[in-house]
Amino acid sequence: MMSKVTETVEKLVTPILDELKLELVDIEYVKEGKDWFLRVFIDKETGVDIEECGQVSEKLSDKLDEADPIPYNYFLEVSSPGAERPLKNGKDFEKALGKNVFIKTYEPIDGVKTFEGILTKFDGQTATVEIKIKTRKKSIDIPYEKVANARLAVVFS
């Protein structure tokens, strides 16, 4: 049922985002405790502000009221994905080139399942991450189909 809800919400929110020149990053429909939450994460090149989130929330709320695709009471949250934005598809990986990323794999690569470093290359099949091991840099090729999840990673210096 959750995937049906997110698919329906994606169809409803896409024209709104297109009109406002915003990008859909992710949709979550989750139960936390006794409450259901519908979370829509949006972005644009320069980042989104509270007004844009409010506009999308209002317009989407109206569409959801019309279509009524969710059988339970829920809280609608529209927000930016934040500094550690998830990388959900190839386009996200391409945009993240040259940035610090955190990648977790389904199975170990050279005995390791988590990698953090600079995404130096992405060809649609493989993500290459340059990691630091003490004072040395090493490039790791991670097959895209082995990526369980990935996100931008904030570095504190």
Coordinates of C-alpha atoms in Angstrom, one line a residue:
M1 CA 0.0 0.0 0.0
M2 CA 2.8 2.4 0.8
S3 CA 4.3 2.2 -2.7
K4 CA 0.8 2.9 -4.2
V5 CA 0.5 6.0 -2.0
T6 CA 3.9 7.3 -3.0
E7 CA 3.2 6.6 -6.7
T8 CA -0.1 8.5 -6.5
V9 CA 1.5 11.4 -4.6
E10 CA 4.3 11.6 -7.2
K11 CA 1.7 11.9 -9.9
L12 CA -0.1 14.7 -8.0
V13 CA 3.0 16.7 -7.0
T14 CA 5.0 16.6 -10.2
P15 CA 2.9 19.2 -12.1
I16 CA 3.0 21.5 -9.1
L17 CA 6.8 21.2 -8.9
D18 CA 7.1 21.6 -12.7
E19 CA 5.1 24.8 -12.5
L20 CA 7.3 26.2 -9.6
K21 CA 10.5 24.9 -11.3
L22 CA 11.3 22.6 -8.4
E23 CA 12.6 19.1 -8.3
L24 CA 11.2 16.1 -6.5
V25 CA 13.9 14.4 -4.4
D26 CA 11.9 11.8 -2.5
I27 CA 8.6 10.8 -1.0
E28 CA 8.1 8.9 2.2
Y29 CA 4.9 7.5 3.6
V30 CA 5.7 6.0 7.0
K31 CA 4.0 5.2 10.3
E32 CA 5.8 6.5 13.4
G33 CA 4.2 5.4 16.6
K34 CA 0.5 5.7 16.0
D35 CA 0.8 8.5 13.5
W36 CA 1.2 8.4 9.7
F37 CA 3.5 10.9 7.9
L38 CA 3.6 11.8 4.2
R39 CA 6.9 13.5 3.6
V40 CA 7.8 15.2 0.3
F41 CA 11.3 16.4 -0.2
I42 CA 11.9 19.1 -2.8
D43 CA 14.9 21.0 -4.0
K44 CA 16.4 23.2 -6.7
E45 CA 19.9 24.2 -7.7
T46 CA 20.1 27.1 -5.3
G47 CA 18.1 25.3 -2.5
V48 CA 14.5 25.8 -1.5
D49 CA 13.1 28.2 1.1
I50 CA 10.2 28.0 3.6
E51 CA 7.9 29.9 1.2
E52 CA 8.4 27.4 -1.6
C53 CA 7.8 24.5 0.8
G54 CA 4.6 26.2 2.0
Q55 CA 3.4 26.8 -1.6
V56 CA 3.9 23.1 -2.5
S57 CA 2.3 22.0 0.8
E58 CA -0.8 24.1 0.1
K59 CA -1.2 23.1 -3.5
L60 CA -0.5 19.4 -2.8
S61 CA -2.8 19.4 0.2
D62 CA -5.7 20.6 -2.1
K63 CA -4.8 17.8 -4.7
L64 CA -4.7 15.2 -2.0
D65 CA -8.1 16.3 -0.6
E66 CA -9.6 16.0 -4.1
A67 CA -8.0 12.6 -4.9
D68 CA -8.2 11.2 -1.4
P69 CA -5.6 8.4 -2.0
I70 CA -4.7 7.8 1.7
P71 CA -7.1 5.9 3.9
Y72 CA -5.7 7.1 7.2
N73 CA -5.2 10.5 8.9
Y74 CA -1.7 11.7 8.2
F75 CA 0.6 14.6 8.6
L76 CA 1.9 16.2 5.4
E77 CA 5.4 17.6 5.6
V78 CA 7.1 19.3 2.6
S79 CA 10.8 20.2 3.1
S80 CA 14.3 20.4 1.7
P81 CA 16.3 17.2 1.8
G82 CA 18.9 19.0 3.8
A83 CA 22.7 19.2 3.5
E84 CA 23.0 15.4 3.4
R85 CA 20.6 15.0 0.5
P86 CA 20.0 11.4 -0.6
L87 CA 21.3 10.2 -3.9
K88 CA 18.4 8.3 -5.3
N89 CA 19.3 7.8 -9.0
G90 CA 21.9 8.3 -11.6
K91 CA 21.1 12.0 -12.1
D92 CA 21.7 12.6 -8.4
F93 CA 25.1 10.8 -8.7
E94 CA 26.0 13.0 -11.7
K95 CA 25.1 16.2 -9.8
A96 CA 27.2 15.0 -6.8
L97 CA 30.5 14.6 -8.8
G98 CA 33.3 16.3 -7.0
K99 CA 31.4 16.3 -3.7
N100 CA 31.8 14.3 -0.5
V101 CA 29.5 11.3 -0.4
F102 CA 28.6 8.5 1.9
I103 CA 27.7 5.2 0.2
K104 CA 26.5 1.9 1.9
T105 CA 26.6 -1.3 -0.2
Y106 CA 24.5 -4.4 -0.1
E107 CA 27.6 -6.6 0.1
P108 CA 31.2 -5.9 1.0
I109 CA 33.7 -4.6 -1.6
D110 CA 37.2 -5.5 -0.4
G111 CA 35.7 -6.4 2.9
V112 CA 34.0 -3.0 3.4
K113 CA 30.3 -2.0 3.1
T114 CA 30.5 1.8 3.9
F115 CA 32.5 4.4 2.0
E116 CA 32.9 8.1 2.5
G117 CA 35.0 10.3 0.2
I118 CA 34.9 12.4 -3.0
L119 CA 32.7 11.1 -5.8
T120 CA 35.2 11.4 -8.7
K121 CA 33.4 9.5 -11.5
F122 CA 30.0 8.1 -12.3
D123 CA 29.3 6.4 -15.7
G124 CA 25.9 4.9 -14.9
Q125 CA 27.3 1.5 -14.0
T126 CA 30.1 2.4 -11.5
A127 CA 30.6 5.1 -8.9
T128 CA 34.3 5.9 -8.2
V129 CA 35.0 7.3 -4.7
E130 CA 38.3 8.6 -3.6
I131 CA 38.8 7.8 0.1
K132 CA 41.5 8.7 2.5
I133 CA 43.2 6.0 4.5
K134 CA 45.4 7.8 7.0
T135 CA 47.6 10.0 4.7
R136 CA 47.0 8.0 1.5
K137 CA 44.3 8.4 -1.1
K138 CA 42.7 5.4 -2.8
S139 CA 40.0 5.2 -5.5
I140 CA 37.3 2.6 -5.0
D141 CA 35.0 1.5 -7.8
I142 CA 31.5 0.7 -6.5
P143 CA 29.1 -1.1 -8.9
Y144 CA 25.9 1.0 -9.0
E145 CA 23.7 -2.1 -8.5
K146 CA 25.4 -2.8 -5.2
V147 CA 24.6 0.6 -3.7
A148 CA 22.0 0.1 -0.9
N149 CA 21.9 3.8 -0.1
A150 CA 23.9 6.9 -0.8
R151 CA 23.8 10.6 0.3
L152 CA 25.9 13.7 0.3
A153 CA 28.1 13.9 3.4
V154 CA 28.9 17.0 5.3
V155 CA 32.6 17.4 6.2
F156 CA 33.5 19.3 9.4
S157 CA 37.0 20.6 9.4

